[in-house]
mmCIF file of C-alpha atoms and ligand atoms in Angstrom:
data_model
loop_
_atom_site.group_PDB
_atom_site.id
_atom_site.type_symbol
_atom_site.label_atom_id
_atom_site.label_comp_id
_atom_site.label_asym_id
_atom_site.label_seq_id
_atom_site.Cartn_x
_atom_site.Cartn_y
_atom_site.Cartn_z
ATOM 1 C CA UNK A 27 2.984 53.365 71.305
ATOM 2 C CA UNK A 28 -0.636 52.224 71.939
ATOM 3 C CA UNK A 29 -1.626 53.028 68.344
ATOM 4 C CA UNK A 30 1.483 51.278 67.057
ATOM 5 C CA UNK A 31 0.699 48.209 69.177
ATOM 6 C CA UNK A 32 -2.882 48.119 67.844
ATOM 7 C CA UNK A 33 -1.652 48.333 64.294
ATOM 8 C CA UNK A 34 0.978 45.653 64.918
ATOM 9 C CA UNK A 35 -1.611 43.325 66.501
ATOM 10 C CA UNK A 36 -3.136 42.931 63.034
ATOM 11 C CA UNK A 37 0.079 41.397 61.666
ATOM 12 C CA UNK A 38 -0.408 37.630 61.779
ATOM 13 C CA UNK A 39 2.984 36.199 60.857
ATOM 14 C CA UNK A 40 6.633 37.047 60.221
ATOM 15 C CA UNK A 41 6.247 37.236 56.441
ATOM 16 C CA UNK A 42 3.436 39.747 56.806
ATOM 17 C CA UNK A 43 5.712 41.850 58.992
ATOM 18 C CA UNK A 44 8.243 41.800 56.163
ATOM 19 C CA UNK A 45 5.533 43.064 53.787
ATOM 20 C CA UNK A 46 4.738 45.911 56.201
ATOM 21 C CA UNK A 47 8.428 46.823 56.398
ATOM 22 C CA UNK A 48 8.694 46.784 52.611
ATOM 23 C CA UNK A 49 5.852 49.308 52.384
ATOM 24 C CA UNK A 50 7.394 51.634 54.978
ATOM 25 C CA UNK A 51 11.068 51.575 54.023
ATOM 26 C CA UNK A 52 12.760 53.105 50.988
ATOM 27 C CA UNK A 53 13.752 50.416 48.524
ATOM 28 C CA UNK A 54 17.474 50.704 49.260
ATOM 29 C CA UNK A 55 17.009 50.339 53.014
ATOM 30 C CA UNK A 56 14.645 47.374 52.691
ATOM 31 C CA UNK A 57 17.064 45.676 50.315
ATOM 32 C CA UNK A 58 19.981 46.321 52.667
ATOM 33 C CA UNK A 59 18.149 44.346 55.361
ATOM 34 C CA UNK A 60 16.628 41.690 53.134
ATOM 35 C CA UNK A 61 19.472 41.046 50.711
ATOM 36 C CA UNK A 62 21.859 38.123 50.588
ATOM 37 C CA UNK A 63 25.225 37.492 48.988
ATOM 38 C CA UNK A 64 25.742 36.527 45.343
ATOM 39 C CA UNK A 65 22.711 34.870 43.769
ATOM 40 C CA UNK A 66 21.110 34.538 47.232
ATOM 41 C CA UNK A 67 21.192 30.748 46.873
ATOM 42 C CA UNK A 68 22.108 30.200 50.526
ATOM 43 C CA UNK A 69 19.576 32.751 51.691
ATOM 44 C CA UNK A 70 16.767 30.890 49.925
ATOM 45 C CA UNK A 71 18.196 27.488 50.879
ATOM 46 C CA UNK A 72 17.935 28.352 54.582
ATOM 47 C CA UNK A 73 14.153 28.446 54.170
ATOM 48 C CA UNK A 74 13.887 25.587 51.696
ATOM 49 C CA UNK A 75 15.928 23.234 53.896
ATOM 50 C CA UNK A 76 13.752 23.989 56.915
ATOM 51 C CA UNK A 77 10.773 23.010 54.791
ATOM 52 C CA UNK A 78 12.375 19.595 54.165
ATOM 53 C CA UNK A 79 12.304 18.727 57.878
ATOM 54 C CA UNK A 80 9.135 17.041 59.111
ATOM 55 C CA UNK A 81 7.771 17.037 62.622
ATOM 56 C CA UNK A 82 6.518 13.789 64.147
ATOM 57 C CA UNK A 83 3.729 14.445 66.673
ATOM 58 C CA UNK A 84 3.788 12.469 69.888
ATOM 59 C CA UNK A 85 0.382 10.944 70.645
ATOM 60 C CA UNK A 86 -1.631 11.103 73.848
ATOM 61 C CA UNK A 87 0.706 13.362 75.813
ATOM 62 C CA UNK A 88 -0.645 15.615 78.550
ATOM 63 C CA UNK A 89 -0.126 19.083 77.147
ATOM 64 C CA UNK A 90 -2.732 20.905 79.208
ATOM 65 C CA UNK A 91 0.059 23.186 80.513
ATOM 66 C CA UNK A 92 2.926 24.351 78.317
ATOM 67 C CA UNK A 93 6.204 25.851 79.421
ATOM 68 C CA UNK A 94 8.389 27.480 76.762
ATOM 69 C CA UNK A 95 11.093 28.642 79.135
ATOM 70 C CA UNK A 96 14.659 27.414 78.916
ATOM 71 C CA UNK A 97 18.155 28.623 79.717
ATOM 72 C CA UNK A 98 20.966 29.841 77.488
ATOM 73 C CA UNK A 99 24.444 29.577 78.982
ATOM 74 C CA UNK A 100 22.817 29.393 82.395
ATOM 75 C CA UNK A 101 20.616 32.434 81.869
ATOM 76 C CA UNK A 102 16.832 31.934 82.035
ATOM 77 C CA UNK A 103 14.849 32.998 78.965
ATOM 78 C CA UNK A 104 11.104 32.789 78.448
ATOM 79 C CA UNK A 105 11.382 30.975 75.106
ATOM 80 C CA UNK A 106 14.022 29.447 72.840
ATOM 81 C CA UNK A 107 14.066 32.422 70.451
ATOM 82 C CA UNK A 108 16.833 35.016 70.773
ATOM 83 C CA UNK A 109 17.465 38.195 68.802
ATOM 84 C CA UNK A 110 20.482 37.951 66.504
ATOM 85 C CA UNK A 111 23.003 40.772 66.226
ATOM 86 C CA UNK A 112 22.000 43.083 63.365
ATOM 87 C CA UNK A 113 23.782 46.294 62.441
ATOM 88 C CA UNK A 114 21.881 49.099 60.713
ATOM 89 C CA UNK A 115 18.956 49.175 63.148
ATOM 90 C CA UNK A 116 18.999 53.010 63.056
ATOM 91 C CA UNK A 117 18.175 52.825 59.359
ATOM 92 C CA UNK A 118 15.054 50.816 60.155
ATOM 93 C CA UNK A 119 13.849 53.023 63.010
ATOM 94 C CA UNK A 120 15.187 55.967 64.994
ATOM 95 C CA UNK A 121 14.854 54.096 68.324
ATOM 96 C CA UNK A 122 17.193 51.487 66.846
ATOM 97 C CA UNK A 123 18.794 49.053 69.303
ATOM 98 C CA UNK A 124 17.128 50.737 72.281
ATOM 99 C CA UNK A 125 13.712 49.644 71.024
ATOM 100 C CA UNK A 126 15.015 46.141 70.345
ATOM 101 C CA UNK A 127 16.530 45.828 73.833
ATOM 102 C CA UNK A 128 13.291 46.976 75.460
ATOM 103 C CA UNK A 129 11.174 44.587 73.396
ATOM 104 C CA UNK A 130 13.504 41.670 74.173
ATOM 105 C CA UNK A 131 13.403 42.446 77.895
ATOM 106 C CA UNK A 132 9.607 42.753 77.752
ATOM 107 C CA UNK A 133 9.421 39.316 76.132
ATOM 108 C CA UNK A 134 11.905 37.881 78.638
ATOM 109 C CA UNK A 135 14.427 36.885 76.030
ATOM 110 C CA UNK A 136 17.982 37.667 75.082
ATOM 111 C CA UNK A 137 19.272 40.250 72.609
ATOM 112 C CA UNK A 138 22.699 39.785 71.048
ATOM 113 C CA UNK A 139 23.792 43.374 70.422
ATOM 114 C CA UNK A 140 25.681 43.930 67.173
ATOM 115 C CA UNK A 141 29.213 45.273 67.256
ATOM 116 C CA UNK A 142 28.039 47.548 64.428
ATOM 117 C CA UNK A 143 25.178 49.120 66.401
ATOM 118 C CA UNK A 144 24.252 52.766 66.047
ATOM 119 C CA UNK A 145 23.727 53.321 69.784
ATOM 120 C CA UNK A 146 26.616 52.819 72.192
ATOM 121 C CA UNK A 147 26.848 49.480 73.975
ATOM 122 C CA UNK A 148 26.440 51.318 77.310
ATOM 123 C CA UNK A 149 23.245 53.086 76.172
ATOM 124 C CA UNK A 150 21.756 49.802 74.995
ATOM 125 C CA UNK A 151 22.608 48.024 78.254
ATOM 126 C CA UNK A 152 21.012 50.886 80.196
ATOM 127 C CA UNK A 153 17.836 50.793 78.074
ATOM 128 C CA UNK A 154 16.448 47.541 79.436
ATOM 129 C CA UNK A 155 17.122 44.990 82.151
ATOM 130 C CA UNK A 156 17.055 41.910 79.886
ATOM 131 C CA UNK A 157 20.042 39.623 79.295
ATOM 132 C CA UNK A 158 22.397 40.783 76.523
ATOM 133 C CA UNK A 159 25.264 39.291 74.581
ATOM 134 C CA UNK A 160 27.780 41.533 72.908
ATOM 135 C CA UNK A 161 28.645 40.506 69.360
ATOM 136 C CA UNK A 162 32.247 41.309 68.672
ATOM 137 C CA UNK A 163 33.815 42.271 65.396
ATOM 138 C CA UNK A 164 37.381 41.866 66.570
ATOM 139 C CA UNK A 165 39.230 45.200 66.277
ATOM 140 C CA UNK A 166 42.505 44.861 64.346
ATOM 141 C CA UNK A 167 44.654 46.187 67.216
ATOM 142 C CA UNK A 168 44.916 44.313 70.512
ATOM 143 C CA UNK A 169 44.900 47.531 72.549
ATOM 144 C CA UNK A 170 41.556 48.541 70.996
ATOM 145 C CA UNK A 171 40.183 45.043 71.545
ATOM 146 C CA UNK A 172 41.212 45.108 75.219
ATOM 147 C CA UNK A 173 39.602 48.522 75.754
ATOM 148 C CA UNK A 174 36.404 47.354 74.069
ATOM 149 C CA UNK A 175 36.220 44.172 76.166
ATOM 150 C CA UNK A 176 36.610 46.259 79.308
ATOM 151 C CA UNK A 177 33.658 48.424 78.258
ATOM 152 C CA UNK A 178 31.559 45.329 77.461
ATOM 153 C CA UNK A 179 32.334 43.839 80.859
ATOM 154 C CA UNK A 180 31.654 47.083 82.735
ATOM 155 C CA UNK A 181 28.293 47.422 80.981
ATOM 156 C CA UNK A 182 27.298 43.983 82.320
ATOM 157 C CA UNK A 183 26.921 41.930 79.140
ATOM 158 C CA UNK A 184 26.290 38.255 79.901
ATOM 159 C CA UNK A 185 28.446 36.836 77.110
ATOM 160 C CA UNK A 186 30.756 37.725 74.282
ATOM 161 C CA UNK A 187 29.777 36.385 70.866
ATOM 162 C CA UNK A 188 32.585 36.642 68.334
ATOM 163 C CA UNK A 189 31.570 36.571 64.677
ATOM 164 C CA UNK A 190 34.033 34.629 62.535
ATOM 165 C CA UNK A 191 32.398 34.640 59.092
ATOM 166 C CA UNK A 192 33.261 38.159 57.946
ATOM 167 C CA UNK A 193 36.970 38.121 57.120
ATOM 168 C CA UNK A 194 36.565 40.904 54.563
ATOM 169 C CA UNK A 195 34.097 43.637 53.686
ATOM 170 C CA UNK A 196 31.053 42.256 51.910
ATOM 171 C CA UNK A 197 29.491 43.894 48.903
ATOM 172 C CA UNK A 198 25.953 42.775 48.198
ATOM 173 C CA UNK A 199 24.682 43.344 44.699
ATOM 174 C CA UNK A 200 21.348 44.801 45.783
ATOM 175 C CA UNK A 201 23.279 47.542 47.605
ATOM 176 C CA UNK A 202 25.435 48.179 44.551
ATOM 177 C CA UNK A 203 22.351 48.468 42.344
ATOM 178 C CA UNK A 204 20.652 50.762 44.865
ATOM 179 C CA UNK A 205 23.913 52.712 45.159
ATOM 180 C CA UNK A 206 23.876 52.281 48.906
ATOM 181 C CA UNK A 207 27.431 53.080 49.806
ATOM 182 C CA UNK A 208 29.316 53.370 53.065
ATOM 183 C CA UNK A 209 29.843 55.989 54.226
ATOM 184 C CA UNK A 210 26.528 57.204 52.855
ATOM 185 C CA UNK A 211 26.734 59.989 50.282
ATOM 186 C CA UNK A 212 23.862 62.447 50.164
ATOM 187 C CA UNK A 213 22.874 62.332 46.513
ATOM 188 C CA UNK A 214 19.691 63.509 44.737
ATOM 189 C CA UNK A 215 18.784 59.833 44.512
ATOM 190 C CA UNK A 216 19.000 59.448 48.292
ATOM 191 C CA UNK A 217 16.853 62.538 48.839
ATOM 192 C CA UNK A 218 14.290 61.185 46.344
ATOM 193 C CA UNK A 219 14.333 57.931 48.295
ATOM 194 C CA UNK A 220 13.343 59.771 51.463
ATOM 195 C CA UNK A 221 10.564 61.654 49.692
ATOM 196 C CA UNK A 222 9.116 58.364 48.435
ATOM 197 C CA UNK A 223 8.649 57.157 52.022
ATOM 198 C CA UNK A 224 7.665 60.241 54.070
ATOM 199 C CA UNK A 225 6.811 58.394 57.310
ATOM 200 C CA UNK A 226 10.197 56.713 57.322
ATOM 201 C CA UNK A 227 11.984 59.940 56.343
ATOM 202 C CA UNK A 228 10.295 61.900 59.144
ATOM 203 C CA UNK A 229 11.311 59.335 61.738
ATOM 204 C CA UNK A 230 14.802 59.010 60.287
ATOM 205 C CA UNK A 231 15.447 62.751 60.395
ATOM 206 C CA UNK A 232 13.459 63.879 63.404
ATOM 207 C CA UNK A 233 13.274 60.718 65.530
ATOM 208 C CA UNK A 234 15.324 60.059 68.617
ATOM 209 C CA UNK A 235 18.960 60.175 67.533
ATOM 210 C CA UNK A 236 18.253 62.661 64.749
ATOM 211 C CA UNK A 237 16.338 64.956 67.117
ATOM 212 C CA UNK A 238 19.232 65.198 69.558
ATOM 213 C CA UNK A 239 21.271 66.688 66.760
ATOM 214 C CA UNK A 240 18.516 68.450 64.850
ATOM 215 C CA UNK A 241 20.518 71.641 64.461
ATOM 216 C CA UNK A 242 22.964 69.678 62.368
ATOM 217 C CA UNK A 243 20.088 68.281 60.348
ATOM 218 C CA UNK A 244 20.095 65.585 57.786
ATOM 219 C CA UNK A 245 23.810 65.010 57.464
ATOM 220 C CA UNK A 246 24.192 64.392 61.180
ATOM 221 C CA UNK A 247 21.266 61.936 61.298
ATOM 222 C CA UNK A 248 22.748 60.007 58.418
ATOM 223 C CA UNK A 249 26.219 59.972 59.938
ATOM 224 C CA UNK A 250 24.896 58.835 63.333
ATOM 225 C CA UNK A 251 23.076 55.978 61.661
ATOM 226 C CA UNK A 252 26.090 54.853 59.752
ATOM 227 C CA UNK A 253 29.275 55.880 61.475
ATOM 228 C CA UNK A 254 29.873 52.925 63.747
ATOM 229 C CA UNK A 255 28.723 50.550 61.022
ATOM 230 C CA UNK A 256 31.050 52.150 58.476
ATOM 231 C CA UNK A 257 33.970 52.136 60.936
ATOM 232 C CA UNK A 258 33.357 48.499 61.808
ATOM 233 C CA UNK A 259 33.027 47.350 58.216
ATOM 234 C CA UNK A 260 36.158 49.194 57.157
ATOM 235 C CA UNK A 261 38.086 47.486 59.946
ATOM 236 C CA UNK A 262 36.906 43.907 59.429
ATOM 237 C CA UNK A 263 39.745 41.441 59.922
ATOM 238 C CA UNK A 264 39.885 37.650 59.713
ATOM 239 C CA UNK A 265 39.555 35.978 63.125
ATOM 240 C CA UNK A 266 42.049 33.135 63.563
ATOM 241 C CA UNK A 267 42.437 30.342 66.108
ATOM 242 C CA UNK A 268 45.211 32.449 67.663
ATOM 243 C CA UNK A 269 42.773 35.334 68.051
ATOM 244 C CA UNK A 270 40.242 33.015 69.626
ATOM 245 C CA UNK A 271 42.872 31.796 72.107
ATOM 246 C CA UNK A 272 43.707 35.429 72.892
ATOM 247 C CA UNK A 273 40.033 36.256 73.381
ATOM 248 C CA UNK A 274 39.616 33.316 75.728
ATOM 249 C CA UNK A 275 42.449 34.727 77.870
ATOM 250 C CA UNK A 276 41.204 38.303 77.673
ATOM 251 C CA UNK A 277 37.514 37.665 78.368
ATOM 252 C CA UNK A 278 36.626 35.900 81.606
ATOM 253 C CA UNK A 279 32.894 35.511 80.901
ATOM 254 C CA UNK A 280 31.025 33.169 78.563
ATOM 255 C CA UNK A 281 32.391 33.031 75.029
ATOM 256 C CA UNK A 282 30.340 32.098 71.963
ATOM 257 C CA UNK A 283 31.595 31.665 68.390
ATOM 258 C CA UNK A 284 29.135 32.729 65.657
ATOM 259 C CA UNK A 285 29.470 31.503 62.100
ATOM 260 C CA UNK A 286 30.292 27.802 62.427
ATOM 261 C CA UNK A 287 29.149 25.498 59.603
ATOM 262 C CA UNK A 288 31.391 22.412 60.018
ATOM 263 C CA UNK A 289 31.726 19.814 62.724
ATOM 264 C CA UNK A 290 35.383 19.029 62.075
ATOM 265 C CA UNK A 291 36.630 22.361 63.440
ATOM 266 C CA UNK A 292 34.671 22.304 66.636
ATOM 267 C CA UNK A 293 37.105 20.156 68.642
ATOM 268 C CA UNK A 294 39.828 22.775 68.410
ATOM 269 C CA UNK A 295 37.445 25.530 69.466
ATOM 270 C CA UNK A 296 36.251 23.481 72.413
ATOM 271 C CA UNK A 297 39.888 22.885 73.320
ATOM 272 C CA UNK A 298 40.261 26.639 73.689
ATOM 273 C CA UNK A 299 37.407 26.712 76.172
ATOM 274 C CA UNK A 300 34.487 28.240 74.306
ATOM 275 C CA UNK A 301 31.023 27.941 75.846
ATOM 276 C CA UNK A 302 28.795 28.018 72.789
ATOM 277 C CA UNK A 303 28.629 28.056 68.998
ATOM 278 C CA UNK A 304 26.110 29.626 66.670
ATOM 279 C CA UNK A 305 25.618 27.580 63.528
ATOM 280 C CA UNK A 306 25.187 30.466 61.135
ATOM 281 C CA UNK A 307 25.767 31.520 57.551
ATOM 282 C CA UNK A 308 24.937 35.122 58.446
ATOM 283 C CA UNK A 309 21.483 34.673 56.931
ATOM 284 C CA UNK A 310 23.117 34.003 53.545
ATOM 285 C CA UNK A 311 24.635 37.470 53.570
ATOM 286 C CA UNK A 312 28.385 36.788 53.513
ATOM 287 C CA UNK A 313 29.426 34.078 51.062
ATOM 288 C CA UNK A 314 26.882 32.411 48.808
ATOM 289 C CA UNK A 315 26.553 28.652 48.258
ATOM 290 C CA UNK A 316 27.415 27.575 51.790
ATOM 291 C CA UNK A 317 24.969 25.036 53.231
ATOM 292 C CA UNK A 318 21.685 25.940 54.857
ATOM 293 C CA UNK A 319 22.142 26.044 58.609
ATOM 294 C CA UNK A 320 19.507 23.451 59.481
ATOM 295 C CA UNK A 321 21.552 20.947 57.429
ATOM 296 C CA UNK A 322 24.841 21.894 59.095
ATOM 297 C CA UNK A 323 23.311 21.774 62.579
ATOM 298 C CA UNK A 324 23.320 17.982 63.243
ATOM 299 C CA UNK A 325 27.010 17.703 62.250
ATOM 300 C CA UNK A 326 27.963 20.487 64.669
ATOM 301 C CA UNK A 327 25.742 19.119 67.444
ATOM 302 C CA UNK A 328 27.431 15.701 67.065
ATOM 303 C CA UNK A 329 30.901 17.215 67.163
ATOM 304 C CA UNK A 330 30.113 19.320 70.229
ATOM 305 C CA UNK A 331 28.771 16.260 72.021
ATOM 306 C CA UNK A 332 27.129 18.225 74.825
ATOM 307 C CA UNK A 333 30.320 20.058 75.836
ATOM 308 C CA UNK A 334 28.970 23.474 74.823
ATOM 309 C CA UNK A 335 25.612 24.916 73.821
ATOM 310 C CA UNK A 336 24.700 25.010 70.144
ATOM 311 C CA UNK A 337 22.556 27.775 68.704
ATOM 312 C CA UNK A 338 21.407 28.257 65.128
ATOM 313 C CA UNK A 339 20.096 31.037 62.912
ATOM 314 C CA UNK A 340 19.176 31.608 59.272
ATOM 315 C CA UNK A 341 15.663 31.617 57.848
ATOM 316 C CA UNK A 342 13.669 30.959 61.024
ATOM 317 C CA UNK A 343 10.242 32.436 60.327
ATOM 318 C CA UNK A 344 7.798 30.084 62.089
ATOM 319 C CA UNK A 345 7.379 28.500 65.487
ATOM 320 C CA UNK A 346 7.573 25.112 63.787
ATOM 321 C CA UNK A 347 10.998 26.083 62.353
ATOM 322 C CA UNK A 348 12.226 26.687 65.894
ATOM 323 C CA UNK A 349 10.927 23.306 67.076
ATOM 324 C CA UNK A 350 12.701 21.592 64.172
ATOM 325 C CA UNK A 351 16.011 23.117 65.272
ATOM 326 C CA UNK A 352 15.455 22.134 68.906
ATOM 327 C CA UNK A 353 14.677 18.575 67.828
ATOM 328 C CA UNK A 354 17.929 18.518 65.847
ATOM 329 C CA UNK A 355 19.900 19.542 68.918
ATOM 330 C CA UNK A 356 19.902 23.350 69.100
ATOM 331 C CA UNK A 357 19.540 25.017 72.477
ATOM 332 C CA UNK A 358 17.757 28.004 70.932
ATOM 333 C CA UNK A 359 17.363 29.822 67.593
ATOM 334 C CA UNK A 360 18.254 33.382 66.746
ATOM 335 C CA UNK A 361 16.164 35.497 64.409
ATOM 336 C CA UNK A 362 17.552 38.434 62.439
ATOM 337 C CA UNK A 363 15.458 39.869 59.626
ATOM 338 C CA UNK A 364 12.045 39.167 61.239
ATOM 339 C CA UNK A 365 12.685 41.507 64.161
ATOM 340 C CA UNK A 366 14.393 44.076 61.933
ATOM 341 C CA UNK A 367 11.182 44.134 59.869
ATOM 342 C CA UNK A 368 9.189 44.499 63.082
ATOM 343 C CA UNK A 369 11.419 47.399 64.084
ATOM 344 C CA UNK A 370 10.968 49.047 60.696
ATOM 345 C CA UNK A 371 7.204 48.547 60.646
ATOM 346 C CA UNK A 372 6.379 49.516 64.223
ATOM 347 C CA UNK A 373 9.447 50.326 66.326
ATOM 348 C CA UNK A 374 9.461 48.668 69.739
ATOM 349 C CA UNK A 375 5.841 47.514 69.306
ATOM 350 C CA UNK A 376 6.819 45.835 66.045
ATOM 351 C CA UNK A 377 9.661 43.866 67.635
ATOM 352 C CA UNK A 378 7.358 42.902 70.502
ATOM 353 C CA UNK A 379 4.767 41.705 68.007
ATOM 354 C CA UNK A 380 7.292 39.531 66.175
ATOM 355 C CA UNK A 381 8.329 37.910 69.444
ATOM 356 C CA UNK A 382 4.674 37.410 70.435
ATOM 357 C CA UNK A 383 3.978 35.761 67.065
ATOM 358 C CA UNK A 384 6.873 33.328 67.549
ATOM 359 C CA UNK A 385 5.783 32.617 71.121
ATOM 360 C CA UNK A 386 2.186 31.895 70.080
ATOM 361 C CA UNK A 387 3.237 29.683 67.188
ATOM 362 C CA UNK A 388 5.705 27.704 69.310
ATOM 363 C CA UNK A 389 3.219 27.206 72.097
ATOM 364 C CA UNK A 390 0.464 25.992 69.795
ATOM 365 C CA UNK A 391 2.808 23.710 67.861
ATOM 366 C CA UNK A 392 4.232 22.240 71.082
ATOM 367 C CA UNK A 393 0.711 21.391 72.253
ATOM 368 C CA UNK A 394 -0.189 19.792 68.929
ATOM 369 C CA UNK A 395 3.063 17.828 68.797
ATOM 370 C CA UNK A 396 2.664 16.453 72.323
ATOM 371 C CA UNK A 397 5.359 18.526 74.054
ATOM 372 C CA UNK A 398 4.625 20.221 77.351
ATOM 373 C CA UNK A 399 8.142 21.582 77.838
ATOM 374 C CA UNK A 400 11.115 22.526 75.692
ATOM 375 C CA UNK A 401 12.927 19.445 77.065
ATOM 376 C CA UNK A 402 10.199 17.272 75.510
ATOM 377 C CA UNK A 403 11.256 18.457 72.042
ATOM 378 C CA UNK A 404 13.754 15.637 71.540
ATOM 379 C CA UNK A 405 15.335 14.054 68.481
ATOM 380 C CA UNK A 406 12.367 11.728 67.952
ATOM 381 C CA UNK A 407 10.318 14.776 66.971
ATOM 382 C CA UNK A 408 12.033 15.586 63.667
ATOM 383 C CA UNK A 409 12.712 13.634 60.498
ATOM 384 C CA UNK A 410 14.870 14.997 57.673
ATOM 385 C CA UNK A 411 14.060 14.089 54.079
HETATM 386 C C1 FMN B 18 20.411 43.824 58.502
HETATM 387 C C2 FMN B 18 21.302 42.771 59.093
HETATM 388 C C3 FMN B 18 22.449 43.144 59.770
HETATM 389 C C4 FMN B 18 23.270 42.171 60.335
HETATM 390 N N1 FMN B 18 24.368 42.577 61.062
HETATM 391 C C5 FMN B 18 25.106 41.637 61.706
HETATM 392 C C6 FMN B 18 26.164 42.038 62.574
HETATM 393 O O1 FMN B 18 26.404 43.223 62.777
HETATM 394 N N2 FMN B 18 26.879 41.049 63.174
HETATM 395 C C7 FMN B 18 26.620 39.704 63.000
HETATM 396 O O2 FMN B 18 27.290 38.852 63.570
HETATM 397 N N3 FMN B 18 25.596 39.315 62.189
HETATM 398 C C8 FMN B 18 24.844 40.240 61.562
HETATM 399 N N4 FMN B 18 23.788 39.832 60.784
HETATM 400 C C9 FMN B 18 23.455 38.402 60.694
HETATM 401 C C10 FMN B 18 22.485 37.992 61.818
HETATM 402 O O3 FMN B 18 23.097 38.045 63.077
HETATM 403 C C11 FMN B 18 21.965 36.566 61.626
HETATM 404 O O4 FMN B 18 23.039 35.678 61.495
HETATM 405 C C12 FMN B 18 21.018 36.421 60.417
HETATM 406 O O5 FMN B 18 20.277 37.588 60.224
HETATM 407 C C13 FMN B 18 20.090 35.250 60.630
HETATM 408 O O6 FMN B 18 19.298 35.029 59.518
HETATM 409 P P1 FMN B 18 17.793 35.585 59.336
HETATM 410 O O7 FMN B 18 17.927 37.045 59.053
HETATM 411 O O8 FMN B 18 17.294 34.827 58.174
HETATM 412 O O9 FMN B 18 17.045 35.330 60.619
HETATM 413 C C14 FMN B 18 22.960 40.797 60.199
HETATM 414 C C15 FMN B 18 21.797 40.433 59.515
HETATM 415 C C16 FMN B 18 20.967 41.394 58.961
HETATM 416 C C17 FMN B 18 19.718 40.953 58.259
#
């Protein structure tokens, strides 16, 4: 862990962490994390649109002390950056979601645990004391959904975050080209993949989850990494307004809807009693050619009108990106790929490093823009082209 932390300390920004992950992971695994839907237009647009927002520094403010802390749905967090739900963490690193939960708790921020995680939701909750959301892929049968919600509640998750932008299974072309199929088939190509990245292969086969089942060897490690993901993906169903109403009845805690891109649908969701929305296009991974999230954000913020909290994700790679979103009305941003790259490159230390990079960048940018607190990052701070 100390060696990993030293190595990670040399990574200076999120893009460099991606380069490290690319070197460590087999091509197919890196592409499965990196890739977007279709021509990846939306995926690229998320970044490009952020680069069309300009920050307007406030002059002569006293920024000798900076405070990045805020709250999300009443829960204190040390900075306005949360970890988005990402399945497939076990492919990136054998410590998977456990490492992510520990790193998030260490950084004092919130981890939204994917419904397609490789570790059980109870194990993840037990791994670290930090606040967690549970991201729900709604099971097709009500009885299964009820049982799952009971487990989520018993494990102490602070909120339920239901993803609504995955009505059907998604096939990304990079995965097709790399012949990454679910469930994973052990082909000569897959074995060759492992040989090409020995450090990754060793961790994948002999690391935590693999080790526990080492007598079953490779096949077991692969199945553990994939089973819940494969089950979840095979069972994806569209979430309707009726489902949302049912969820609101069935779940007493905070309820967040992830995957909103239009303001005109928000009123009906608010009418059902939701507590938050995540403006998200799934990092450009579901349907291509939907708008970049930073452009959809103001419309959703207007429609919500302060009656719920608005979060946003998609392409956030810099502290200045986060400040742009806050200025346009977001409560906090979620990051997906950056921490998955950190996990791949350095396990828990890699995720910690990514969070430290964001924290440092946000703090410096706040000082230079004349903001001592997150509340100072108001709408006067950003201008869209
Ligand atoms: C490898 C990977 C797996 C993901 N799995 C899920 C998931 O299980 N549930 C979900 O709601 N979103 C999932 N997402 C989407 C993220 O929650 C988030 O919306 C997106 O990654 C944000 O964009 P960014 O990666 O550019 O930060 C996944 C994203 C990636 C990259």
